[in-house]
Tab-separated table of C-alpha atoms in Angstrom:
chain	number	residue	atom	x	y	z
A	5	MET	CA	4.170	21.262	22.334
A	6	LYS	CA	2.104	24.387	22.014
A	7	SER	CA	-1.562	24.573	21.384
A	8	GLU	CA	-3.181	27.329	19.382
A	9	ALA	CA	-3.606	29.296	22.570
A	10	GLY	CA	0.167	29.245	23.017
A	11	ALA	CA	0.259	26.858	25.968
A	12	SER	CA	0.988	23.173	26.314
A	13	PRO	CA	-2.218	21.115	26.091
A	14	ILE	CA	-3.587	19.878	29.387
A	15	ILE	CA	-3.985	16.097	29.130
A	16	ASP	CA	-6.911	15.562	31.483
A	17	GLU	CA	-10.014	13.367	31.469
A	18	ALA	CA	-11.867	15.773	29.199
A	19	TRP	CA	-8.989	15.840	26.693
A	20	LEU	CA	-8.727	12.045	26.698
A	21	GLY	CA	-12.485	11.782	26.231
A	22	GLN	CA	-12.309	14.060	23.199
A	23	GLU	CA	-9.434	11.978	21.829
A	24	LYS	CA	-11.400	8.755	22.248
A	25	SER	CA	-14.387	10.258	20.432
A	26	LEU	CA	-12.122	11.576	17.664
A	27	VAL	CA	-10.475	8.196	17.027
A	28	ARG	CA	-13.837	6.416	17.086
A	29	LYS	CA	-15.225	8.798	14.461
A	30	LEU	CA	-12.121	8.372	12.302
A	31	ASP	CA	-12.409	4.599	12.539
A	32	MET	CA	-16.052	4.767	11.450
A	33	THR	CA	-15.611	7.160	8.500
A	34	LEU	CA	-12.060	7.757	7.283
A	35	MET	CA	-10.835	4.169	7.613
A	36	PRO	CA	-13.784	2.412	5.885
A	37	THR	CA	-13.810	4.960	3.067
A	38	ILE	CA	-10.087	4.688	2.400
A	39	TRP	CA	-10.280	0.896	2.711
A	40	VAL	CA	-13.032	0.551	0.098
A	41	LEU	CA	-11.235	2.874	-2.314
A	42	TYR	CA	-7.971	0.944	-1.896
A	43	LEU	CA	-9.787	-2.336	-2.474
A	44	PHE	CA	-11.087	-0.976	-5.791
A	45	ASN	CA	-7.630	0.450	-6.532
A	46	TYR	CA	-6.215	-3.056	-6.569
A	47	LEU	CA	-9.222	-4.681	-8.177
A	48	ASP	CA	-8.842	-2.334	-11.142
A	49	ARG	CA	-5.084	-2.819	-11.261
A	50	ASN	CA	-4.923	-6.565	-10.730
A	51	ASN	CA	-7.885	-7.854	-12.767
A	52	ILE	CA	-5.531	-8.416	-15.691
A	53	ALA	CA	-4.203	-11.456	-13.787
A	54	GLN	CA	-7.660	-13.063	-13.758
A	55	ALA	CA	-8.418	-11.972	-17.340
A	56	ARG	CA	-5.444	-14.039	-18.459
A	57	LEU	CA	-7.422	-17.210	-17.678
A	58	ASN	CA	-10.282	-16.119	-19.990
A	59	ASN	CA	-8.600	-15.976	-23.432
A	60	PHE	CA	-7.328	-12.453	-22.719
A	61	GLU	CA	-4.011	-13.009	-24.482
A	62	ASP	CA	-5.608	-14.761	-27.477
A	63	ASP	CA	-8.265	-12.062	-27.950
A	64	LEU	CA	-5.644	-9.299	-27.971
A	65	GLY	CA	-3.077	-11.286	-29.944
A	66	LEU	CA	-0.429	-11.089	-27.213
A	67	LYS	CA	2.782	-13.007	-27.878
A	68	GLY	CA	5.966	-13.807	-25.967
A	69	ASN	CA	6.466	-11.498	-22.996
A	70	GLU	CA	3.911	-8.891	-24.119
A	71	PHE	CA	1.670	-9.754	-21.157
A	72	ASN	CA	4.642	-9.110	-18.838
A	73	ILE	CA	5.186	-5.730	-20.489
A	74	ALA	CA	1.523	-4.821	-19.996
A	75	VAL	CA	1.829	-5.677	-16.303
A	76	SER	CA	5.076	-3.739	-15.901
A	77	ILE	CA	4.163	-0.574	-17.834
A	78	LEU	CA	1.484	0.375	-15.294
A	79	ASN	CA	4.200	0.888	-12.710
A	80	VAL	CA	6.146	3.210	-15.011
A	81	GLY	CA	3.187	5.591	-15.099
A	82	TYR	CA	2.784	5.080	-11.360
A	83	VAL	CA	6.386	6.093	-10.680
A	84	LEU	CA	6.251	9.213	-12.870
A	85	MET	CA	3.206	10.598	-11.054
A	86	GLN	CA	4.126	9.774	-7.444
A	87	VAL	CA	6.381	12.621	-6.347
A	88	PRO	CA	4.535	15.463	-8.191
A	89	SER	CA	1.263	14.290	-6.682
A	90	ASN	CA	2.536	14.144	-3.108
A	91	MET	CA	4.266	17.510	-3.454
A	92	VAL	CA	0.913	19.202	-4.061
A	93	LEU	CA	-1.047	17.011	-1.651
A	94	THR	CA	-0.315	19.283	1.321
A	95	ARG	CA	-1.745	22.231	-0.647
A	96	VAL	CA	-5.028	20.726	-1.878
A	97	ARG	CA	-8.140	19.207	-0.336
A	98	PRO	CA	-7.763	15.402	-0.084
A	99	SER	CA	-11.563	15.046	0.043
A	100	LEU	CA	-11.699	16.323	-3.559
A	101	TYR	CA	-8.262	15.429	-4.880
A	102	MET	CA	-8.310	11.689	-4.166
A	103	PRO	CA	-11.919	10.979	-5.269
A	104	THR	CA	-11.223	12.816	-8.538
A	105	TRP	CA	-8.371	10.456	-9.315
A	106	VAL	CA	-10.498	7.467	-8.265
A	107	CYS	CA	-13.108	8.414	-10.877
A	108	VAL	CA	-10.423	8.988	-13.520
A	109	TRP	CA	-8.751	5.616	-12.989
A	110	SER	CA	-12.146	3.887	-12.953
A	111	CYS	CA	-12.906	5.159	-16.463
A	112	ILE	CA	-9.439	4.219	-17.713
A	113	SER	CA	-9.674	0.721	-16.227
A	114	ALA	CA	-13.112	0.153	-17.784
A	115	ALA	CA	-11.648	1.294	-21.110
A	116	THR	CA	-9.460	-1.836	-21.067
A	117	ALA	CA	-12.606	-3.661	-22.211
A	118	GLY	CA	-12.420	-1.699	-25.461
A	119	THR	CA	-8.849	-2.610	-26.357
A	120	HIS	CA	-8.188	-4.966	-29.276
A	121	ASN	CA	-4.405	-5.193	-29.533
A	122	PHE	CA	-1.146	-4.951	-27.616
A	123	ASN	CA	-0.583	-1.242	-28.353
A	124	GLY	CA	-3.987	-0.255	-27.039
A	125	LEU	CA	-3.493	-2.358	-23.926
A	126	VAL	CA	-0.101	-0.790	-23.165
A	127	ALA	CA	-1.509	2.741	-23.597
A	128	VAL	CA	-4.409	2.039	-21.237
A	129	ARG	CA	-2.183	0.371	-18.637
A	130	PHE	CA	0.298	3.266	-18.661
A	131	LEU	CA	-2.484	5.828	-18.154
A	132	LEU	CA	-3.993	3.633	-15.446
A	133	GLY	CA	-0.680	3.780	-13.578
A	134	VAL	CA	-0.609	7.579	-13.832
A	135	ALA	CA	-4.185	7.858	-12.546
A	136	GLU	CA	-3.742	5.366	-9.681
A	137	ALA	CA	-0.437	6.831	-8.467
A	138	PRO	CA	-1.853	9.614	-6.252
A	139	PHE	CA	-4.091	7.352	-4.187
A	140	PHE	CA	-2.072	5.097	-1.873
A	141	PRO	CA	0.652	7.568	-0.804
A	142	GLY	CA	-2.052	10.225	-0.517
A	143	ALA	CA	-4.242	7.954	1.588
A	144	PHE	CA	-1.352	6.969	3.824
A	145	TYR	CA	-0.289	10.596	4.255
A	146	LEU	CA	-3.851	11.517	5.227
A	147	LEU	CA	-3.924	8.705	7.818
A	148	SER	CA	-0.596	9.883	9.258
A	149	CYS	CA	-2.078	13.380	9.671
A	150	TRP	CA	-4.874	12.042	11.894
A	151	TYR	CA	-3.459	8.955	13.655
A	152	THR	CA	-0.500	8.746	16.040
A	153	LYS	CA	2.436	6.348	15.612
A	154	LYS	CA	1.023	3.853	18.122
A	155	GLU	CA	-2.263	3.756	16.165
A	156	LEU	CA	-0.862	3.802	12.658
A	157	ALA	CA	0.545	0.290	12.127
A	158	LEU	CA	-2.792	-1.431	12.784
A	159	ARG	CA	-4.669	1.114	10.639
A	160	THR	CA	-2.128	0.673	7.866
A	161	ALA	CA	-2.625	-3.087	8.059
A	162	VAL	CA	-6.382	-2.541	7.837
A	163	LEU	CA	-5.830	-0.336	4.795
A	164	TYR	CA	-3.402	-2.830	3.275
A	165	SER	CA	-5.891	-5.628	3.821
A	166	GLY	CA	-7.914	-3.936	1.082
A	167	LEU	CA	-5.149	-4.942	-1.316
A	168	VAL	CA	-4.975	-8.476	0.056
A	169	LEU	CA	-8.735	-9.015	0.042
A	170	ALA	CA	-9.081	-7.410	-3.393
A	171	THR	CA	-6.642	-9.997	-4.707
A	172	ALA	CA	-8.533	-12.764	-2.901
A	173	PHE	CA	-12.008	-11.730	-4.005
A	174	SER	CA	-10.946	-10.811	-7.531
A	175	GLY	CA	-10.609	-14.524	-8.223
A	176	LEU	CA	-14.055	-15.242	-6.785
A	177	LEU	CA	-15.590	-12.317	-8.683
A	178	ALA	CA	-13.876	-13.295	-11.916
A	179	ALA	CA	-15.099	-16.884	-11.588
A	180	GLY	CA	-18.691	-15.644	-11.320
A	181	ILE	CA	-18.396	-13.151	-14.166
A	182	PHE	CA	-16.677	-15.571	-16.530
A	183	ALA	CA	-19.295	-18.239	-15.819
A	184	GLY	CA	-22.338	-15.958	-15.920
A	185	LEU	CA	-21.511	-13.219	-18.414
A	186	GLY	CA	-19.112	-14.874	-20.858
A	187	GLN	CA	-20.181	-13.742	-24.365
A	188	ALA	CA	-23.207	-11.838	-22.974
A	189	ARG	CA	-24.117	-9.159	-25.561
A	190	GLY	CA	-21.215	-10.434	-27.624
A	191	LEU	CA	-18.546	-9.488	-25.060
A	192	ALA	CA	-16.000	-11.887	-23.599
A	193	GLY	CA	-16.109	-12.467	-19.856
A	194	TRP	CA	-12.827	-10.626	-19.282
A	195	ARG	CA	-14.265	-7.488	-20.917
A	196	TRP	CA	-17.240	-7.593	-18.514
A	197	LEU	CA	-14.759	-7.968	-15.652
A	198	PHE	CA	-13.124	-4.619	-16.453
A	199	ILE	CA	-16.459	-2.873	-17.070
A	200	ILE	CA	-18.123	-4.048	-13.850
A	201	GLU	CA	-15.145	-3.369	-11.598
A	202	GLY	CA	-14.556	0.039	-13.197
A	203	ALA	CA	-18.198	1.014	-12.634
A	204	GLY	CA	-17.982	-0.086	-8.999
A	205	SER	CA	-14.899	1.994	-8.238
A	206	PHE	CA	-16.384	5.052	-10.001
A	207	THR	CA	-19.435	4.857	-7.734
A	208	ALA	CA	-17.223	4.506	-4.655
A	209	GLY	CA	-15.223	7.566	-5.750
A	210	ILE	CA	-18.347	9.733	-5.978
A	211	ILE	CA	-19.568	8.650	-2.539
A	212	SER	CA	-16.165	9.249	-0.930
A	213	VAL	CA	-16.342	12.987	-1.661
A	214	PHE	CA	-18.930	13.287	1.103
A	215	LEU	CA	-17.125	11.069	3.632
A	216	LEU	CA	-13.429	11.981	3.475
A	217	PRO	CA	-12.095	14.645	5.880
A	218	ASP	CA	-9.324	17.016	4.932
A	219	PHE	CA	-6.557	17.881	7.408
A	220	PRO	CA	-7.070	18.352	11.177
A	221	ALA	CA	-6.646	22.131	10.988
A	222	SER	CA	-9.061	22.490	8.072
A	223	THR	CA	-12.793	23.189	8.167
A	224	THR	CA	-13.661	21.525	4.866
A	225	GLY	CA	-14.720	18.076	3.753
A	226	SER	CA	-16.440	15.857	6.332
A	227	THR	CA	-14.407	17.709	8.991
A	228	THR	CA	-17.139	20.369	9.013
A	229	TRP	CA	-19.918	18.044	10.187
A	230	LEU	CA	-18.047	15.106	11.690
A	231	PHE	CA	-15.856	16.712	14.374
A	232	THR	CA	-16.531	19.292	17.044
A	233	PRO	CA	-14.112	22.270	17.366
A	234	GLU	CA	-12.728	20.633	20.518
A	235	GLU	CA	-12.056	17.365	18.689
A	236	ARG	CA	-10.274	19.185	15.865
A	237	GLN	CA	-8.071	20.952	18.407
A	238	VAL	CA	-7.255	17.640	20.089
A	239	ALA	CA	-6.450	16.170	16.649
A	240	ILE	CA	-3.901	18.933	16.050
A	241	GLU	CA	-2.353	18.710	19.520
A	242	ARG	CA	-1.970	14.933	19.657
A	243	ILE	CA	-0.125	14.789	16.328
A	244	GLU	CA	2.189	17.597	17.469
A	245	ILE	CA	2.900	15.738	20.720
A	246	ASP	CA	3.549	12.513	18.810
A	247	GLN	CA	6.269	13.900	16.543
A	248	VAL	CA	9.865	12.776	17.075
A	249	SER	CA	11.840	15.512	18.843
A	250	ASN	CA	13.625	16.843	15.746
A	251	GLN	CA	10.984	19.058	14.148
A	252	GLU	CA	11.739	21.944	11.786
A	253	SER	CA	9.797	25.122	11.042
A	254	ASN	CA	10.425	25.524	7.286
A	255	HIS	CA	7.219	24.351	5.580
A	256	SER	CA	7.970	25.011	1.890
A	257	ILE	CA	7.283	22.148	-0.505
A	258	TRP	CA	10.701	22.352	-2.166
A	259	TYR	CA	12.512	22.405	1.178
A	260	GLY	CA	10.497	19.344	2.184
A	261	LEU	CA	11.599	17.582	-0.997
A	262	LYS	CA	15.228	18.613	-0.464
A	263	ILE	CA	15.519	17.326	3.105
A	264	ALA	CA	13.594	14.168	2.236
A	265	ALA	CA	15.970	13.369	-0.648
A	266	SER	CA	19.045	14.025	1.509
A	267	ASP	CA	17.881	11.838	4.436
A	268	TYR	CA	19.592	8.438	4.175
A	269	ARG	CA	16.852	6.895	6.321
A	270	VAL	CA	14.404	7.558	3.476
A	271	TRP	CA	16.588	5.540	1.117
A	272	VAL	CA	17.015	2.642	3.540
A	273	VAL	CA	13.231	2.373	3.938
A	274	ALA	CA	12.904	2.686	0.159
A	275	PHE	CA	15.350	-0.220	-0.249
A	276	ILE	CA	13.291	-2.351	2.142
A	277	LEU	CA	10.059	-1.521	0.308
A	278	CYS	CA	11.599	-2.182	-3.109
A	279	SER	CA	12.835	-5.563	-1.876
A	280	ASN	CA	9.359	-6.361	-0.527
A	281	HIS	CA	7.618	-5.305	-3.738
A	282	THR	CA	10.023	-7.411	-5.758
A	283	ALA	CA	9.396	-10.369	-3.459
A	284	TYR	CA	5.662	-10.230	-4.112
A	285	GLY	CA	6.103	-10.093	-7.866
A	286	PHE	CA	4.017	-13.278	-7.900
A	287	ASN	CA	0.879	-11.195	-7.373
A	288	ASN	CA	0.027	-10.625	-11.043
A	289	PHE	CA	0.895	-14.216	-11.902
A	290	PHE	CA	-0.653	-16.106	-9.006
A	291	PRO	CA	-3.699	-17.355	-10.959
A	292	THR	CA	-1.286	-18.760	-13.550
A	293	ILE	CA	0.894	-20.248	-10.797
A	294	THR	CA	-2.191	-21.838	-9.222
A	295	LYS	CA	-3.264	-23.218	-12.588
A	296	GLY	CA	0.085	-25.006	-12.703
A	297	PHE	CA	-0.805	-26.916	-9.529
A	298	ASN	CA	-3.360	-28.861	-11.624
A	299	LEU	CA	-5.907	-28.875	-8.816
A	300	GLY	CA	-9.003	-28.420	-11.012
A	301	ASN	CA	-10.630	-26.538	-13.880
A	302	ARG	CA	-10.570	-22.766	-14.478
A	303	THR	CA	-13.301	-22.000	-11.941
A	304	THR	CA	-11.618	-24.170	-9.291
A	305	THR	CA	-8.289	-22.485	-10.027
A	306	LEU	CA	-9.785	-19.013	-9.538
A	307	LEU	CA	-11.462	-20.098	-6.311
A	308	LEU	CA	-8.205	-21.559	-4.988
A	309	THR	CA	-6.432	-18.209	-5.400
A	310	ALA	CA	-8.508	-16.778	-2.526
A	311	PRO	CA	-7.533	-18.802	0.626
A	312	PRO	CA	-3.832	-17.775	0.751
A	313	TYR	CA	-4.789	-14.098	0.555
A	314	LEU	CA	-7.529	-14.458	3.162
A	315	LEU	CA	-5.013	-16.019	5.540
A	316	GLY	CA	-2.587	-13.255	4.596
A	317	ALA	CA	-5.118	-10.613	5.685
A	318	ILE	CA	-5.602	-12.326	9.066
A	319	ILE	CA	-1.844	-12.659	9.630
A	320	SER	CA	-1.385	-8.991	8.651
A	321	PHE	CA	-3.785	-7.882	11.381
A	322	CYS	CA	-2.043	-10.046	13.967
A	323	VAL	CA	1.435	-8.818	13.042
A	324	ALA	CA	0.309	-5.173	12.989
A	325	TYR	CA	-1.443	-5.506	16.355
A	326	SER	CA	1.699	-7.012	17.853
A	327	SER	CA	3.821	-4.283	16.273
A	328	ASP	CA	1.654	-1.504	17.735
A	329	ARG	CA	1.387	-3.190	21.125
A	330	ASN	CA	5.155	-3.711	21.390
A	331	LYS	CA	6.074	-0.442	19.642
A	332	GLU	CA	8.459	-2.306	17.347
A	333	ARG	CA	8.727	-2.433	13.555
A	334	GLY	CA	11.987	-4.004	12.330
A	335	TRP	CA	11.549	-7.550	13.640
A	336	HIS	CA	7.870	-7.475	12.686
A	337	ILE	CA	8.934	-6.902	9.077
A	338	ALA	CA	11.996	-9.165	9.041
A	339	GLY	CA	10.150	-12.111	10.616
A	340	PRO	CA	7.345	-12.370	8.010
A	341	MET	CA	9.830	-11.842	5.160
A	342	SER	CA	11.869	-14.778	6.512
A	343	VAL	CA	8.698	-16.890	6.416
A	344	ALA	CA	8.149	-15.756	2.820
A	345	ALA	CA	11.685	-16.839	1.930
A	346	VAL	CA	10.926	-20.309	3.333
A	347	GLY	CA	7.819	-20.458	1.125
A	348	PHE	CA	9.848	-19.656	-1.977
A	349	ILE	CA	12.436	-22.279	-1.024
A	350	ILE	CA	9.730	-24.945	-0.717
A	351	SER	CA	8.329	-23.960	-4.116
A	352	VAL	CA	11.747	-24.509	-5.688
A	353	ALA	CA	12.630	-27.664	-3.754
A	354	THR	CA	9.601	-29.848	-4.526
A	355	LEU	CA	7.436	-30.951	-7.445
A	356	HIS	CA	4.556	-31.932	-5.189
A	357	ASN	CA	1.593	-29.718	-6.119
A	358	GLY	CA	0.052	-29.804	-2.652
A	359	ALA	CA	3.319	-28.739	-1.048
A	360	ARG	CA	3.719	-25.905	-3.556
A	361	TYR	CA	0.189	-24.706	-2.834
A	362	PHE	CA	0.995	-24.823	0.904
A	363	ALA	CA	4.148	-22.801	0.203
A	364	SER	CA	2.000	-20.097	-1.383
A	365	PHE	CA	0.314	-19.546	1.995
A	366	LEU	CA	3.747	-18.860	3.489
A	367	TYR	CA	5.038	-16.407	0.922
A	368	ILE	CA	1.729	-14.579	0.481
A	369	SER	CA	1.159	-14.195	4.235
A	370	GLY	CA	4.791	-13.248	4.804
A	371	CYS	CA	5.057	-10.611	2.096
A	372	PHE	CA	1.750	-8.899	2.736
A	373	SER	CA	1.920	-8.825	6.539
A	374	ALA	CA	5.390	-7.239	6.339
A	375	ASN	CA	4.642	-4.728	3.627
A	376	ALA	CA	2.031	-2.710	5.522
A	377	LEU	CA	4.479	-2.033	8.358
A	378	VAL	CA	7.140	-0.591	6.049
A	379	TYR	CA	4.930	2.422	5.304
A	380	SER	CA	4.171	3.180	8.953
A	381	TRP	CA	7.844	2.711	9.896
A	382	GLY	CA	8.943	5.034	7.137
A	383	SER	CA	6.366	7.707	7.969
A	384	SER	CA	7.281	7.838	11.659
A	385	SER	CA	11.005	7.972	10.879
A	386	VAL	CA	11.021	10.901	8.403
A	387	SER	CA	8.535	13.459	9.693
A	388	GLN	CA	10.313	16.715	10.573
A	389	THR	CA	7.637	18.637	8.603
A	390	PRO	CA	4.387	17.562	6.909
A	391	GLU	CA	5.930	18.503	3.561
A	392	LYS	CA	8.983	16.330	4.218
A	393	ARG	CA	6.788	13.421	5.275
A	394	ALA	CA	4.683	13.703	2.112
A	395	CYS	CA	7.740	13.929	-0.160
A	396	ALA	CA	9.609	11.200	1.721
A	397	MET	CA	6.697	8.780	1.439
A	398	ALA	CA	6.431	9.560	-2.274
A	399	ILE	CA	10.152	8.846	-2.752
A	400	ILE	CA	9.850	5.615	-0.751
A	401	ASN	CA	6.845	4.533	-2.791
A	402	VAL	CA	8.497	5.474	-6.108
A	403	VAL	CA	11.622	3.449	-5.354
A	404	GLY	CA	9.425	0.615	-4.112
A	405	GLN	CA	7.574	0.569	-7.428
A	406	PHE	CA	10.767	-0.386	-9.261
A	407	GLY	CA	10.236	-3.818	-7.723
A	408	ASN	CA	6.880	-3.948	-9.488
A	409	ILE	CA	8.467	-2.784	-12.759
A	410	TRP	CA	11.154	-5.434	-13.032
A	411	SER	CA	9.558	-8.386	-11.199
A	412	PRO	CA	7.116	-9.263	-14.060
A	413	TYR	CA	10.160	-10.064	-16.201
A	414	PHE	CA	11.153	-12.779	-13.706
A	415	PHE	CA	8.219	-14.812	-15.019
A	416	SER	CA	9.399	-16.034	-18.394
A	417	PRO	CA	6.624	-17.806	-20.378
A	418	SER	CA	9.073	-20.640	-21.072
A	419	ASP	CA	9.487	-21.152	-17.306
A	420	SER	CA	5.763	-21.663	-16.680
A	421	PRO	CA	4.191	-23.028	-14.529
A	422	ARG	CA	6.894	-23.578	-11.848
A	423	TYR	CA	8.748	-20.306	-12.513
A	424	LEU	CA	11.942	-21.490	-10.837
A	425	GLN	CA	13.900	-18.362	-11.751
A	426	ALA	CA	11.183	-16.121	-10.321
A	427	MET	CA	10.969	-18.091	-7.083
A	428	LEU	CA	14.737	-17.938	-6.542
A	429	LEU	CA	14.862	-14.201	-7.230
A	430	MET	CA	11.909	-13.475	-4.941
A	431	MET	CA	13.577	-15.539	-2.215
A	432	SER	CA	16.737	-13.450	-2.627
A	433	PHE	CA	14.860	-10.170	-2.337
A	434	SER	CA	13.056	-11.436	0.777
A	435	ILE	CA	16.466	-11.956	2.378
A	436	LEU	CA	17.578	-8.488	1.237
A	437	SER	CA	14.521	-7.021	2.963
A	438	VAL	CA	15.554	-8.707	6.214
A	439	PHE	CA	19.045	-7.236	5.836
A	440	GLY	CA	17.591	-3.763	5.227
A	441	CYS	CA	15.521	-4.015	8.412
A	442	MET	CA	18.613	-4.793	10.463
A	443	VAL	CA	20.439	-1.793	9.000
A	444	MET	CA	17.469	0.517	9.698
A	445	LYS	CA	17.211	-0.656	13.305
A	446	LEU	CA	20.915	0.086	13.845
A	447	ILE	CA	20.546	3.565	12.326
A	448	LEU	CA	17.496	4.465	14.416
A	449	ARG	CA	19.028	3.068	17.601
A	450	ARG	CA	22.017	5.361	17.078
A	451	ASP	CA	19.720	8.331	16.344
A	452	ASN	CA	17.736	7.635	19.513
A	453	GLN	CA	20.930	7.704	21.555
A	454	LYS	CA	21.711	11.138	20.078
A	455	LEU	CA	18.227	12.420	20.929
A	456	VAL	CA	18.452	11.180	24.517
A	457	LYS	CA	21.842	12.848	24.907
A	458	ALA	CA	20.569	16.120	23.386
A	459	PHE	CA	17.658	16.308	25.858
A	460	GLU	CA	19.650	15.371	28.961
A	461	GLY	CA	19.162	17.914	31.735
A	462	SER	CA	16.440	19.807	29.839
A	463	GLY	CA	13.576	18.472	31.939
A	464	THR	CA	11.903	17.232	28.746
A	465	THR	CA	11.658	13.618	27.695
A	466	ALA	CA	12.679	13.105	24.076
A	467	VAL	CA	10.180	11.417	21.745
A	468	LEU	CA	12.204	8.627	20.103
A	469	TYR	CA	12.080	6.742	16.832
A	470	THR	CA	10.272	3.421	16.734
A	471	LEU	CA	12.825	0.668	16.103
């Protein structure tokens, strides 16, 4: 790889020292900022699940599967905005682009408190999906521009833990708000939930403008004061060195979209992610599922939603650390999804409430620890150009969101609280995810053999795909 001076970078003690300082600074600024924003992203998206336990459906006059539609419609807006957003992401400043959308979605989420009927709720949820769509793929793309493949899985798990912990703490937060602010100033507790969480994410969005860097080659955002010129140069060189040995020089956005759409590896990863997203369709219904265990009153139910997600966050870190350490992805996704399938089987096979609650630890830990790795595996497998990587990750995320669109319809109100149909379908998609991982490993193993053969006798060691 060539540096800006036209020569290969010299990897000496000074270079490694600059790299260590660079990563430490990223871990102290970029990661915490992105993590907090992603936590609020899911708090604002998922608080409808907690609101359901506070007369949400009665206050809005929801009937039949209208709650399911409100959950699903968000993902329609999310899908429509994904690819356009990522296509322009490489041409704008992330330090301004992402915080702007954070502030927009915060206002839309808070506006849920002002809805009074099904139509208003659906309109707000659709717009919320549009506004939230740019964040996660944009955040992941930004991470992949700064971190190498061996660093990315653990950082992605850290980022993804924001989702897991948001789901865990949303129950705790909702319990406090419902108990302390119910009917305060004439507003129901669920309305205060949307207002408070929306205000929190808006504040975080404003602060993030000053903390987020742009791209390694840029001199804007926090890059101007956070990194030395030497560290920025090291940031550029180490990402160039880390790329798989099949890079291309055409950097147009439309060419990036074209080669991303024609790469079958993108679609295999998209299939895996869609299967995973479908398998964790329980997420928006878990408070209702927990209520069906009959383990206590509403406050107890909300509190009991937290432990499975807290364990899930811990397991996610462990799986990601192992994945980075062993430089392996496929088995580290397939294994947790197999555990999730066992959890769904237990939920179907027994009526014992304690056993079903135990099963929730299995399927929550399994689904969430696997999901974070899919993004890092996909990013490292489809990165001939930055534009292709951005478009590919948008395509993968769009296809993955179809799992979130159709999975709410698995949970028929007449099937509550056991949701046998939903559990069987989520078990099936867990198994499909395992199958997709095996196919992807076979594809990448074959591609690695081609790369090794192409570089034979060249004196250069090929950089291979992570299996």
